[in-house]
Short mmCIF file of C-alpha atoms in Angstrom, two decimals:
data_model
loop_
_atom_site.label_atom_id
_atom_site.label_comp_id
_atom_site.label_asym_id
_atom_site.label_seq_id
_atom_site.Cartn_x
_atom_site.Cartn_y
_atom_site.Cartn_z
CA MET A 1 -117.90 -159.37 41.07
CA GLU A 2 -114.91 -157.51 40.33
CA PHE A 3 -113.17 -155.49 43.55
CA ASN A 4 -110.81 -152.50 43.47
CA GLU A 5 -107.65 -152.92 44.67
CA ASN A 6 -108.33 -151.04 48.44
CA GLN A 7 -111.53 -152.98 48.68
CA LYS A 8 -109.68 -156.13 47.95
CA ARG A 9 -107.21 -154.98 51.24
CA VAL A 10 -110.12 -154.84 53.05
CA ILE A 11 -110.89 -157.84 52.61
CA ALA A 12 -108.25 -160.01 52.97
CA HIS A 13 -106.51 -158.11 55.93
CA GLU A 14 -104.94 -160.12 58.23
CA LYS A 15 -104.11 -159.84 62.46
CA GLY A 16 -104.33 -156.42 63.82
CA PRO A 17 -106.55 -153.18 64.25
CA LEU A 18 -108.35 -151.88 60.95
CA LEU A 19 -109.80 -148.24 59.84
CA VAL A 20 -111.79 -148.77 56.77
CA GLU A 21 -112.65 -145.04 55.67
CA ALA A 22 -116.09 -145.85 54.10
CA GLY A 23 -116.60 -143.11 51.50
CA LEU A 24 -120.65 -142.85 50.20
CA GLY A 25 -121.43 -144.83 47.46
CA SER A 26 -118.23 -146.49 48.36
CA GLY A 27 -119.75 -150.51 48.12
CA LYS A 28 -119.16 -150.83 51.91
CA THR A 29 -121.71 -153.53 52.75
CA THR A 30 -120.72 -155.27 50.12
CA VAL A 31 -116.91 -155.43 51.30
CA ILE A 32 -118.41 -156.05 54.72
CA VAL A 33 -120.23 -159.43 53.70
CA GLU A 34 -116.98 -160.22 52.03
CA ARG A 35 -114.97 -159.00 54.92
CA ILE A 36 -117.26 -161.38 56.92
CA LYS A 37 -117.15 -164.59 54.55
CA TYR A 38 -113.39 -164.12 54.48
CA LEU A 39 -113.17 -164.25 58.08
CA LEU A 40 -114.20 -167.43 58.42
CA ASN A 41 -113.52 -169.51 54.63
CA ASN A 42 -110.26 -167.94 54.72
CA LEU A 43 -109.10 -167.43 58.57
CA ASN A 44 -110.74 -170.14 60.20
CA ILE A 45 -112.71 -168.19 62.13
CA ALA A 46 -115.39 -169.66 64.43
CA PRO A 47 -118.80 -167.98 63.92
CA GLU A 48 -119.42 -167.38 67.44
CA SER A 49 -116.44 -165.64 68.36
CA ILE A 50 -117.41 -163.09 65.70
CA LEU A 51 -118.88 -160.04 67.04
CA VAL A 52 -120.98 -157.46 64.60
CA ILE A 53 -121.44 -153.97 65.75
CA THR A 54 -124.47 -151.76 63.04
CA PHE A 55 -125.60 -148.52 63.96
CA THR A 56 -129.69 -149.13 63.69
CA ARG A 57 -131.48 -153.05 64.07
CA LYS A 58 -132.76 -151.95 59.90
CA ALA A 59 -128.86 -152.35 59.14
CA ALA A 60 -128.57 -155.88 60.44
CA GLU A 61 -131.31 -157.33 59.64
CA ASN A 62 -130.42 -156.14 56.29
CA LEU A 63 -126.76 -157.26 57.17
CA ARG A 64 -128.01 -160.87 58.30
CA ASN A 65 -130.11 -161.09 55.01
CA ARG A 66 -127.70 -160.99 52.63
CA LEU A 67 -124.75 -163.14 54.95
CA ASN A 68 -127.93 -165.70 54.39
CA ASP A 69 -126.85 -166.17 50.67
CA TYR A 70 -123.22 -167.10 51.47
CA ILE A 71 -123.21 -168.41 55.10
CA SER A 72 -125.03 -172.12 56.49
CA LYS A 73 -128.16 -170.33 59.18
CA ASP A 74 -126.21 -172.66 61.61
CA ASP A 75 -123.24 -170.47 61.56
CA LEU A 76 -124.82 -167.31 61.02
CA SER A 77 -126.91 -167.91 64.07
CA LYS A 78 -123.77 -168.31 66.04
CA MET A 79 -122.36 -165.41 64.97
CA HIS A 80 -123.69 -162.26 67.14
CA ILE A 81 -124.91 -159.26 64.71
CA SER A 82 -126.54 -156.75 66.41
CA THR A 83 -127.16 -152.69 67.20
CA ILE A 84 -124.49 -151.90 70.58
CA HIS A 85 -127.85 -151.73 72.96
CA SER A 86 -128.86 -155.26 71.86
CA PHE A 87 -125.34 -156.26 72.57
CA CYS A 88 -124.89 -154.51 75.71
CA LEU A 89 -128.88 -155.54 76.77
CA GLU A 90 -127.30 -159.47 75.83
CA TYR A 91 -124.36 -158.93 77.94
CA LEU A 92 -125.69 -157.67 80.50
CA LYS A 93 -128.57 -160.19 80.51
CA SER A 94 -126.04 -163.04 81.06
CA LYS A 95 -124.16 -161.19 84.45
CA GLU A 96 -126.74 -159.66 86.07
CA GLY A 97 -129.68 -161.82 84.69
CA PHE A 98 -133.13 -160.21 83.28
CA LEU A 99 -133.01 -157.13 82.53
CA LYS A 100 -135.89 -154.79 80.95
CA LEU A 101 -135.37 -152.16 79.19
CA LEU A 102 -136.85 -148.66 78.91
CA ASP A 103 -135.98 -147.12 75.42
CA ASP A 104 -136.39 -147.06 72.22
CA ASP A 105 -134.97 -145.23 69.06
CA ASN A 106 -137.55 -141.77 69.69
CA SER A 107 -137.05 -141.71 73.17
CA GLU A 108 -141.42 -142.38 73.83
CA LYS A 109 -140.48 -145.06 76.36
CA LYS A 110 -138.61 -142.85 78.93
CA GLU A 111 -140.65 -140.30 77.79
CA LEU A 112 -143.70 -142.14 79.38
CA PHE A 113 -141.63 -143.03 82.63
CA ILE A 114 -140.35 -140.24 83.13
CA GLN A 115 -143.49 -138.04 83.11
CA LYS A 116 -145.05 -140.92 85.16
CA HIS A 117 -142.55 -140.05 88.26
CA LYS A 118 -141.96 -136.42 88.27
CA ARG A 119 -143.09 -135.99 91.15
CA ALA A 120 -140.89 -138.58 92.40
CA LEU A 121 -138.24 -136.85 90.67
CA GLY A 122 -138.89 -133.31 92.04
CA PHE A 123 -140.23 -131.79 88.88
CA VAL A 124 -143.03 -130.14 91.07
CA GLY A 125 -143.31 -126.84 92.83
CA SER A 126 -140.39 -124.09 91.96
CA ALA A 127 -139.03 -126.78 89.34
CA THR A 128 -142.19 -128.10 87.20
CA LEU A 129 -141.57 -129.94 84.01
CA PHE A 130 -144.08 -129.45 81.40
CA ASP A 131 -143.95 -132.44 79.34
CA TYR A 132 -143.21 -130.92 76.23
CA GLN A 133 -139.92 -129.82 78.00
CA ILE A 134 -139.48 -133.71 79.20
CA PRO A 135 -136.72 -134.53 75.32
CA ALA A 136 -133.92 -131.70 76.77
CA ILE A 137 -134.11 -133.39 80.50
CA ILE A 138 -133.65 -136.82 78.64
CA ASP A 139 -130.82 -135.30 76.55
CA LYS A 140 -128.78 -133.89 80.03
CA PHE A 141 -129.09 -137.41 81.87
CA GLY A 142 -127.89 -139.28 78.29
CA GLU A 143 -125.08 -136.48 78.88
CA TYR A 144 -124.05 -137.10 82.52
CA THR A 145 -123.94 -141.13 81.87
CA SER A 146 -122.18 -140.52 78.76
CA PHE A 147 -119.43 -138.17 80.15
CA ASN A 148 -119.78 -139.46 84.20
CA VAL A 149 -120.51 -135.79 85.41
CA ASN A 150 -119.71 -135.50 88.52
CA THR A 151 -123.30 -133.86 90.05
CA ASP A 152 -122.55 -133.28 93.52
CA LYS A 153 -120.14 -130.06 91.55
CA LEU A 154 -122.74 -129.67 89.19
CA ILE A 155 -125.08 -129.32 91.69
CA ASN A 156 -123.15 -126.26 93.33
CA TYR A 157 -121.79 -124.59 89.75
CA ILE A 158 -125.54 -124.40 88.96
CA LYS A 159 -126.42 -123.00 92.31
CA GLU A 160 -123.94 -120.41 92.20
CA THR A 161 -124.66 -119.35 88.82
CA LYS A 162 -127.72 -119.50 88.41
CA PRO A 163 -130.03 -118.33 91.52
CA ILE A 164 -133.32 -119.08 92.21
CA SER A 165 -135.37 -115.42 93.83
CA LYS A 166 -136.52 -115.58 97.36
CA ASP A 167 -139.64 -113.67 95.48
CA TYR A 168 -140.72 -116.85 93.00
CA LEU A 169 -140.75 -119.30 95.80
CA ASP A 170 -142.95 -117.26 97.98
CA PHE A 171 -144.71 -116.84 94.36
CA ILE A 172 -145.03 -120.62 94.00
CA GLU A 173 -145.79 -121.45 97.74
CA SER A 174 -149.12 -118.91 97.41
CA GLU A 175 -149.87 -120.34 94.90
CA ILE A 176 -152.91 -122.68 94.44
CA TYR A 177 -151.72 -124.18 90.84
CA PHE A 178 -148.65 -124.15 88.46
CA SER A 179 -149.98 -121.16 85.67
CA LYS A 180 -147.05 -120.96 82.72
CA LYS A 181 -148.62 -117.90 81.97
CA ARG A 182 -148.38 -116.76 85.23
CA ILE A 183 -145.56 -117.31 85.77
CA GLU A 184 -144.09 -115.53 82.67
CA ASP A 185 -146.71 -112.34 83.68
CA ASN A 186 -145.16 -111.77 87.03
CA ASP A 187 -141.55 -111.85 85.38
CA PHE A 188 -140.32 -114.77 86.80
CA LYS A 189 -139.44 -117.29 83.79
CA ASP A 190 -135.73 -117.40 84.70
CA ASP A 191 -136.03 -117.76 88.15
CA TRP A 192 -138.13 -121.25 86.44
CA TYR A 193 -135.91 -122.26 84.28
CA ASN A 194 -132.88 -121.80 86.86
CA ALA A 195 -135.14 -123.89 89.29
CA ARG A 196 -135.18 -126.99 86.48
CA TYR A 197 -131.97 -126.61 85.63
CA LEU A 198 -130.78 -126.91 88.96
CA GLN A 199 -132.74 -129.84 89.96
CA THR A 200 -132.01 -132.29 86.72
CA PRO A 201 -128.80 -133.65 88.57
CA LYS A 202 -130.73 -133.81 91.36
CA ALA A 203 -133.27 -135.65 89.85
CA TYR A 204 -130.93 -137.69 87.59
CA LEU A 205 -129.68 -139.27 90.71
CA LYS A 206 -133.13 -140.68 92.03
CA TYR A 207 -133.66 -141.74 88.32
CA LEU A 208 -130.96 -143.95 88.43
CA GLU A 209 -131.93 -145.25 91.60
CA VAL A 210 -135.45 -145.70 89.92
CA LEU A 211 -133.99 -147.39 87.31
CA ASP A 212 -131.98 -149.71 89.40
CA ASN A 213 -135.83 -150.28 90.81
CA ASN A 214 -137.36 -151.65 88.46
CA SER A 215 -134.95 -153.67 87.30
CA TYR A 216 -134.93 -151.32 84.34
CA VAL A 217 -131.75 -149.57 81.89
CA ASP A 218 -131.92 -146.58 79.38
CA TYR A 219 -129.48 -147.45 76.48
CA ASP A 220 -126.86 -145.27 77.97
CA THR A 221 -126.61 -146.92 81.83
CA LEU A 222 -126.61 -149.88 79.88
CA GLN A 223 -123.51 -149.27 78.33
CA LEU A 224 -121.93 -147.67 81.35
CA LYS A 225 -123.01 -151.22 83.46
CA THR A 226 -121.20 -153.13 80.09
CA LEU A 227 -118.38 -150.69 80.18
CA LYS A 228 -118.22 -151.81 83.98
CA HIS A 229 -118.58 -155.58 83.80
CA LEU A 230 -116.05 -155.53 80.87
CA THR A 231 -113.29 -153.29 82.77
CA ARG A 232 -113.20 -156.12 85.59
CA ASP A 233 -113.71 -158.80 83.28
CA PRO A 234 -112.08 -158.05 79.89
CA LYS A 235 -112.55 -161.86 78.77
CA THR A 236 -115.23 -162.35 75.80
CA GLN A 237 -115.98 -164.83 73.65
CA PHE A 238 -115.48 -162.47 70.67
CA ASN A 239 -111.98 -162.85 68.28
CA ALA A 240 -113.31 -160.88 65.46
CA VAL A 241 -115.13 -157.19 66.03
CA LEU A 242 -116.52 -155.84 62.93
CA ILE A 243 -117.78 -151.66 63.60
CA ASP A 244 -120.30 -150.20 61.41
CA GLU A 245 -120.63 -146.53 61.06
CA PHE A 246 -117.93 -146.01 63.69
CA GLN A 247 -117.88 -141.97 62.99
CA ASP A 248 -121.07 -142.19 64.80
CA THR A 249 -118.84 -143.51 68.18
CA ASP A 250 -119.94 -141.66 71.75
CA PRO A 251 -117.56 -141.54 75.33
CA LEU A 252 -119.09 -144.41 76.54
CA GLN A 253 -118.95 -147.20 73.05
CA ILE A 254 -115.13 -146.48 71.99
CA ARG A 255 -114.46 -147.30 75.91
CA ILE A 256 -116.14 -150.50 75.50
CA PHE A 257 -114.77 -151.04 72.04
CA GLU A 258 -111.38 -150.20 72.86
CA ILE A 259 -111.32 -153.04 75.45
CA LEU A 260 -113.19 -155.73 73.28
CA LEU A 261 -110.11 -154.50 70.64
CA LYS A 262 -107.49 -155.32 73.02
CA GLN A 263 -109.23 -158.98 73.48
CA SER A 264 -109.12 -159.86 69.78
CA ASP A 265 -106.96 -160.41 66.62
CA TYR A 266 -109.24 -159.12 64.22
CA PHE A 267 -110.77 -155.84 64.98
CA THR A 268 -111.71 -153.60 61.79
CA ALA A 269 -113.85 -150.18 62.47
CA VAL A 270 -115.88 -148.83 59.66
CA GLY A 271 -117.04 -145.69 58.55
CA ASP A 272 -117.19 -141.93 57.37
CA VAL A 273 -115.63 -138.74 58.99
CA ASP A 274 -117.48 -136.38 56.54
CA GLN A 275 -120.81 -138.53 57.21
CA HIS A 276 -120.18 -137.68 60.72
CA ILE A 277 -123.82 -136.34 62.32
CA TYR A 278 -124.30 -136.94 65.93
CA ALA A 279 -122.36 -134.20 67.81
CA PHE A 280 -125.54 -133.38 69.38
CA ARG A 281 -125.20 -136.71 71.31
CA SER A 282 -121.89 -136.25 72.47
CA SER A 283 -120.20 -138.05 69.57
CA PHE A 284 -117.66 -135.28 68.49
CA ARG A 285 -114.59 -136.58 68.57
CA ASP A 286 -112.42 -137.82 65.64
CA TYR A 287 -112.01 -141.68 67.04
CA PHE A 288 -110.66 -142.54 63.84
CA LYS A 289 -107.49 -140.54 64.69
CA ASP A 290 -107.14 -141.36 68.23
CA MET A 291 -107.17 -145.31 67.16
CA LYS A 292 -104.31 -145.03 64.35
CA GLU A 293 -102.14 -142.99 67.00
CA ARG A 294 -102.91 -144.76 70.11
CA PHE A 295 -103.20 -148.72 68.81
CA ASP A 296 -101.35 -148.32 65.24
CA ALA A 297 -104.08 -148.99 62.94
CA GLU A 298 -104.35 -149.82 59.10
CA ILE A 299 -106.43 -147.10 57.45
CA ILE A 300 -107.78 -148.13 54.19
CA SER A 301 -109.58 -146.23 52.61
CA LEU A 302 -112.95 -147.36 50.14
CA ASP A 303 -112.53 -144.15 47.75
CA VAL A 304 -114.29 -144.93 44.68
CA ASN A 305 -118.31 -143.56 44.62
CA TYR A 306 -120.19 -146.24 41.70
CA ARG A 307 -123.15 -144.10 42.85
CA SER A 308 -123.51 -140.93 41.50
CA THR A 309 -122.65 -139.01 39.00
CA ALA A 310 -118.59 -137.63 39.15
CA ASN A 311 -120.40 -134.19 38.87
CA ILE A 312 -121.94 -134.89 42.12
CA VAL A 313 -118.93 -136.72 43.54
CA ARG A 314 -116.20 -133.78 42.08
CA VAL A 315 -118.68 -130.38 44.32
CA THR A 316 -119.29 -132.92 48.23
CA ASP A 317 -116.08 -133.75 47.92
CA SER A 318 -114.62 -130.31 47.14
CA PHE A 319 -117.10 -128.47 49.49
CA ILE A 320 -115.84 -130.77 52.51
CA LYS A 321 -112.12 -131.74 51.68
CA HIS A 322 -110.70 -128.66 53.54
CA GLN A 323 -112.15 -129.65 56.64
CA ARG A 324 -110.71 -133.57 56.70
CA SER A 325 -108.05 -134.42 59.44
CA ASP A 326 -104.25 -134.68 57.62
CA TYR A 327 -104.30 -138.66 58.71
CA THR A 328 -106.98 -139.85 55.88
CA GLN A 329 -106.58 -141.36 52.79
CA LYS A 330 -109.82 -140.31 51.16
CA HIS A 331 -110.55 -138.12 47.79
CA LEU A 332 -113.46 -139.57 46.78
CA VAL A 333 -113.63 -140.20 42.78
CA SER A 334 -116.95 -141.69 40.82
CA ASN A 335 -116.66 -144.90 39.24
CA ASN A 336 -120.24 -143.12 36.56
CA ASP A 337 -118.92 -140.99 34.22
CA ASN A 338 -121.69 -141.52 31.37
CA TYR A 339 -124.09 -139.58 32.63
CA ASP A 340 -123.42 -135.61 33.81
CA ASN A 341 -125.72 -132.95 34.30
CA ASP A 342 -124.74 -129.79 35.44
CA THR A 343 -124.88 -129.26 39.64
CA PHE A 344 -124.01 -125.52 41.43
CA LEU A 345 -123.20 -124.65 44.91
CA ILE A 346 -124.74 -121.86 46.39
CA GLU A 347 -124.08 -120.08 49.35
CA SER A 348 -126.09 -118.13 50.89
CA GLU A 349 -125.76 -114.85 53.79
CA ASP A 350 -129.53 -116.11 55.80
CA SER A 351 -132.78 -118.31 55.11
CA GLN A 352 -134.34 -115.02 52.95
CA ASP A 353 -131.37 -115.05 50.82
CA GLU A 354 -131.43 -118.70 50.78
CA ALA A 355 -134.94 -118.80 49.47
CA SER A 356 -134.74 -116.18 46.48
CA LYS A 357 -131.74 -117.96 44.89
CA ILE A 358 -133.68 -121.02 45.05
CA PHE A 359 -136.56 -119.43 43.52
CA ASN A 360 -134.43 -117.64 40.57
CA ILE A 361 -132.90 -120.61 39.76
CA ILE A 362 -136.56 -122.59 39.39
CA ALA A 363 -137.91 -118.70 37.35
CA GLU A 364 -134.31 -119.18 35.47
CA LEU A 365 -135.18 -122.80 34.45
CA LYS A 366 -138.78 -122.42 33.05
CA ARG A 367 -137.38 -118.83 31.35
CA LEU A 368 -134.76 -120.53 29.52
CA ASN A 369 -137.31 -123.56 28.17
CA LYS A 370 -134.99 -126.13 30.18
CA ILE A 371 -138.60 -127.27 32.15
CA GLU A 372 -141.56 -127.33 31.10
CA ASP A 373 -143.64 -127.85 33.63
CA TYR A 374 -143.19 -126.18 37.34
CA GLY A 375 -143.75 -129.82 38.13
CA GLU A 376 -140.68 -130.94 36.45
CA VAL A 377 -138.89 -129.32 39.45
CA ALA A 378 -138.61 -130.52 42.99
CA VAL A 379 -137.17 -129.42 46.01
CA LEU A 380 -135.83 -130.92 49.01
CA TYR A 381 -135.31 -129.80 52.50
CA ARG A 382 -134.93 -132.35 55.91
CA LYS A 383 -137.51 -130.32 58.44
CA HIS A 384 -140.86 -128.30 56.91
CA ASN A 385 -140.48 -125.36 59.73
CA THR A 386 -137.77 -123.85 58.75
CA ARG A 387 -137.47 -120.15 57.62
CA THR A 388 -136.03 -120.90 54.33
CA ILE A 389 -139.08 -123.20 52.90
CA ALA A 390 -141.54 -120.29 54.54
CA ASN A 391 -140.19 -117.76 52.59
CA LEU A 392 -139.66 -119.66 49.23
CA ILE A 393 -143.34 -120.69 49.73
CA GLU A 394 -144.44 -117.01 50.08
CA LEU A 395 -142.57 -115.97 46.81
CA LEU A 396 -144.14 -118.89 45.17
CA ASP A 397 -147.09 -117.82 46.30
CA GLU A 398 -146.58 -114.11 45.44
CA ASN A 399 -145.28 -115.09 41.54
CA ASN A 400 -148.95 -117.29 41.48
CA ILE A 401 -146.53 -120.68 40.93
CA GLU A 402 -147.71 -123.65 42.03
CA PHE A 403 -146.80 -126.07 44.41
CA VAL A 404 -147.26 -129.72 46.71
CA ILE A 405 -145.50 -130.01 50.07
CA ARG A 406 -145.46 -133.30 50.56
CA GLY A 407 -145.34 -135.32 53.93
CA GLN A 408 -146.13 -132.13 55.52
CA ASN A 409 -148.71 -133.62 57.91
CA ASP A 410 -147.11 -134.62 61.03
CA LEU A 411 -148.17 -137.95 62.87
CA ALA A 412 -149.62 -136.35 65.47
CA ASP A 413 -152.44 -134.50 63.83
CA GLN A 414 -153.52 -137.31 62.62
CA ASN A 415 -156.84 -138.96 63.55
CA GLU A 416 -156.15 -142.24 65.23
CA ILE A 417 -152.70 -141.06 66.38
CA ARG A 418 -154.56 -138.53 68.61
CA SER A 419 -156.93 -141.56 69.84
CA ILE A 420 -154.15 -143.47 70.86
CA LEU A 421 -152.36 -140.12 72.92
CA LEU A 422 -155.51 -139.88 73.78
CA LEU A 423 -155.54 -143.16 75.59
CA LEU A 424 -152.28 -142.80 76.43
CA TRP A 425 -152.90 -139.52 78.62
CA TYR A 426 -155.73 -141.19 80.95
CA LEU A 427 -153.80 -143.93 81.91
CA THR A 428 -150.62 -142.77 82.49
CA ARG A 429 -151.56 -139.07 84.38
CA ASN A 430 -152.00 -138.91 87.96
CA MET A 431 -155.89 -137.35 87.82
CA ASP A 432 -154.82 -136.13 91.48
CA GLU A 433 -152.70 -133.93 90.81
CA GLY A 434 -155.74 -131.42 89.21
CA HIS A 435 -154.36 -131.11 85.70
CA VAL A 436 -156.33 -128.18 83.98
CA LEU A 437 -157.39 -129.04 79.99
CA SER A 438 -156.27 -126.94 77.60
CA GLY A 439 -158.57 -125.73 74.61
CA ASP A 440 -156.89 -128.59 72.12
CA GLU A 441 -157.61 -130.76 74.83
CA LEU A 442 -161.32 -129.73 76.17
CA ASP A 443 -162.42 -130.14 71.85
CA GLU A 444 -161.01 -132.69 70.89
CA LEU A 445 -159.05 -134.44 74.28
CA ASN A 446 -161.53 -136.33 75.90
CA LEU A 447 -163.75 -139.31 76.04
CA LYS A 448 -165.76 -138.56 73.25
CA ALA A 449 -163.00 -138.83 71.05
CA PHE A 450 -163.31 -142.18 70.80
CA CYS A 451 -167.00 -142.53 70.06
CA GLY A 452 -166.76 -140.67 66.85
CA GLU A 453 -167.86 -137.23 68.02
CA TYR A 454 -164.86 -135.10 66.52
CA PHE A 455 -163.43 -138.02 64.98
CA GLU A 456 -163.80 -141.95 64.13
CA PRO A 457 -160.67 -143.44 64.96
CA THR A 458 -159.67 -146.30 62.44
CA PHE A 459 -157.68 -148.64 64.43
CA TRP A 460 -160.82 -150.02 66.06
CA SER A 461 -164.59 -149.99 66.45
CA LEU A 462 -165.95 -149.81 70.04
CA GLU A 463 -169.39 -151.44 71.14
CA ASP A 464 -172.37 -149.14 71.12
CA GLU A 465 -172.84 -149.99 74.66
CA THR A 466 -168.84 -148.61 75.27
CA LYS A 467 -170.03 -145.35 73.72
CA THR A 468 -173.28 -144.40 75.46
CA TYR A 469 -171.00 -145.83 78.51
CA LEU A 470 -167.91 -143.61 77.69
CA THR A 471 -170.33 -140.82 76.41
CA THR A 472 -172.21 -140.17 79.61
CA LEU A 473 -169.13 -140.12 81.68
CA GLN A 474 -167.50 -136.96 80.00
CA ASP A 475 -170.97 -135.38 79.62
CA LEU A 476 -171.43 -135.60 83.18
CA PHE A 477 -167.79 -134.58 84.17
CA TYR A 478 -169.20 -131.13 81.83
CA GLU A 479 -172.43 -131.19 83.82
CA ASN A 480 -170.35 -131.41 87.19
CA ILE A 481 -168.01 -128.89 86.66
CA LEU A 482 -170.91 -126.42 85.00
CA LYS A 483 -173.13 -126.98 88.28
CA VAL A 484 -170.11 -126.32 90.42
CA GLU A 485 -169.13 -122.96 88.13
CA ASN A 486 -172.62 -121.90 89.14
CA GLU A 487 -172.36 -122.54 92.55
CA ILE A 488 -168.95 -120.11 93.08
CA ARG A 489 -170.95 -117.50 90.67
CA SER A 490 -173.86 -117.19 92.77
CA LEU A 491 -171.92 -116.88 96.45
CA GLN A 492 -170.07 -113.98 94.03
CA GLY A 493 -173.23 -112.73 93.21
CA LYS A 494 -172.61 -113.53 89.59
CA ARG A 495 -174.99 -114.84 86.45
CA PRO A 496 -175.02 -118.37 86.02
CA VAL A 497 -173.70 -119.68 82.33
CA LYS A 498 -175.45 -122.05 80.28
CA SER A 499 -172.95 -123.89 78.53
CA TYR A 500 -169.75 -125.61 79.47
CA LYS A 501 -167.66 -123.94 77.15
CA ARG A 502 -168.44 -120.30 78.51
CA VAL A 503 -166.88 -121.65 82.06
CA ARG A 504 -163.34 -122.28 79.79
CA VAL A 505 -163.43 -119.33 77.79
CA ASN A 506 -165.16 -116.19 80.73
CA GLU A 507 -164.20 -117.94 83.66
CA SER A 508 -160.94 -116.71 86.33
CA TYR A 509 -157.95 -118.15 87.24
CA GLU A 510 -158.51 -118.34 90.74
CA ASN A 511 -162.54 -119.50 90.15
CA LEU A 512 -161.51 -122.16 87.83
CA ILE A 513 -158.27 -123.68 90.31
CA ARG A 514 -162.09 -123.56 92.49
CA ILE A 515 -164.16 -125.77 90.16
CA PHE A 516 -161.56 -128.01 89.41
CA ASN A 517 -160.06 -128.72 93.67
CA LYS A 518 -164.45 -129.54 93.60
CA VAL A 519 -164.83 -131.79 90.57
CA THR A 520 -163.54 -135.42 90.52
CA PRO A 521 -162.65 -136.19 86.77
CA PRO A 522 -163.97 -139.05 84.84
CA VAL A 523 -162.61 -142.17 85.80
CA MET A 524 -162.97 -145.45 83.77
CA THR A 525 -164.18 -148.87 85.78
#
């Protein structure tokens, strides 16, 4: 395979820190593979002293597969190729023994953990936290860890700037059950937010304690623990360190990488500041620039795009080049001039204007016979629930243009996924807290859902005896609710109701609380 001059320089780089600006389609993975081969074969670096950090598990696996064609299985098994979190977890286990990782790419494990420990974390009463609000708490916990936030000072600051009225606290004290609707009806929405805001740094300290008590670490705390160990004892087995997707390094990771850099002779960081997408995860600094200035690192740019045509490269580079720092050597060019269609960059004032311009382009393509059918047009976008797409759909409908939306159905709306969510609900809820089911939960998320009454789960098939048991258990729950409901209505001089659904539709808030405090929720034994 032929390499361009800059690719050769990266592959054969000798000692000293190296920063590689890898543009889109520039052959980054191939160069990384060749760099590792060069370290092994030309510089005689022992495989066990090579550490490669990737951004995802998929990227790590892909790199192993690529290396498998050139390196012996024995050497490959000695190398450490993993995500930063996997590296930290293995490192910590070598220092502290058994640890369990309470995290995943979607933070689902952590959400369930916080849901389970909401009361212990203090998210009750005036600071009541609903499940849909948990991701925001997780983000805050991550920020506190990454930036080593002084929670005591933060708590004092919140107390001074986000007051909680005594009227709200008295209102919560007088309520039997927390109701978001009643909070909003009584104009306590801001107080409720301030109470949650104040409780978050308080809960963080308890969260760390609960993690330690259960031998858990999450993505952030395992990095923090790793940093503490490396600070005390920076020596590792790794003499050659290669970091991929370096542009998305966060504040904790950069401190770990700097320690590894100081202890290694061959340090290579590969990334592209143009592709920096994780500012919301607290990774907003230009660590390329920091490392160049602090460690006198050499910068080499892989700026030949082998994937896209010249017009696409030209448009994208002209759009972003004005935002690059002065240290960068990057100037993307294409290696492909064989197929070069027109490319346009559209600027819009708002979502309505953007939708109108997209629609006008589609209409013009058809009017000029550039396309024979609207089915030749594809509109790609990141999220379904954007105003631009809603406006575009409205324009297409008004002009009787047929279209198909692909991938719109949310996984959470799929019947089999709803079944699993229901099961998790019953397993993780504290039923003594008196959770009042919403309309959707009453209609679908109950024990009968597993029996095919509302949908037929496809991941399993229950025995008829089990279906009968679950159906009976749910029906008995309904009957008990109806019985208690009518007892209360009788004492109030009201007519009895015949249907369980009438309880949910017509009953007052106060009566609902009385009903659910007297009825035992269904428990599977």
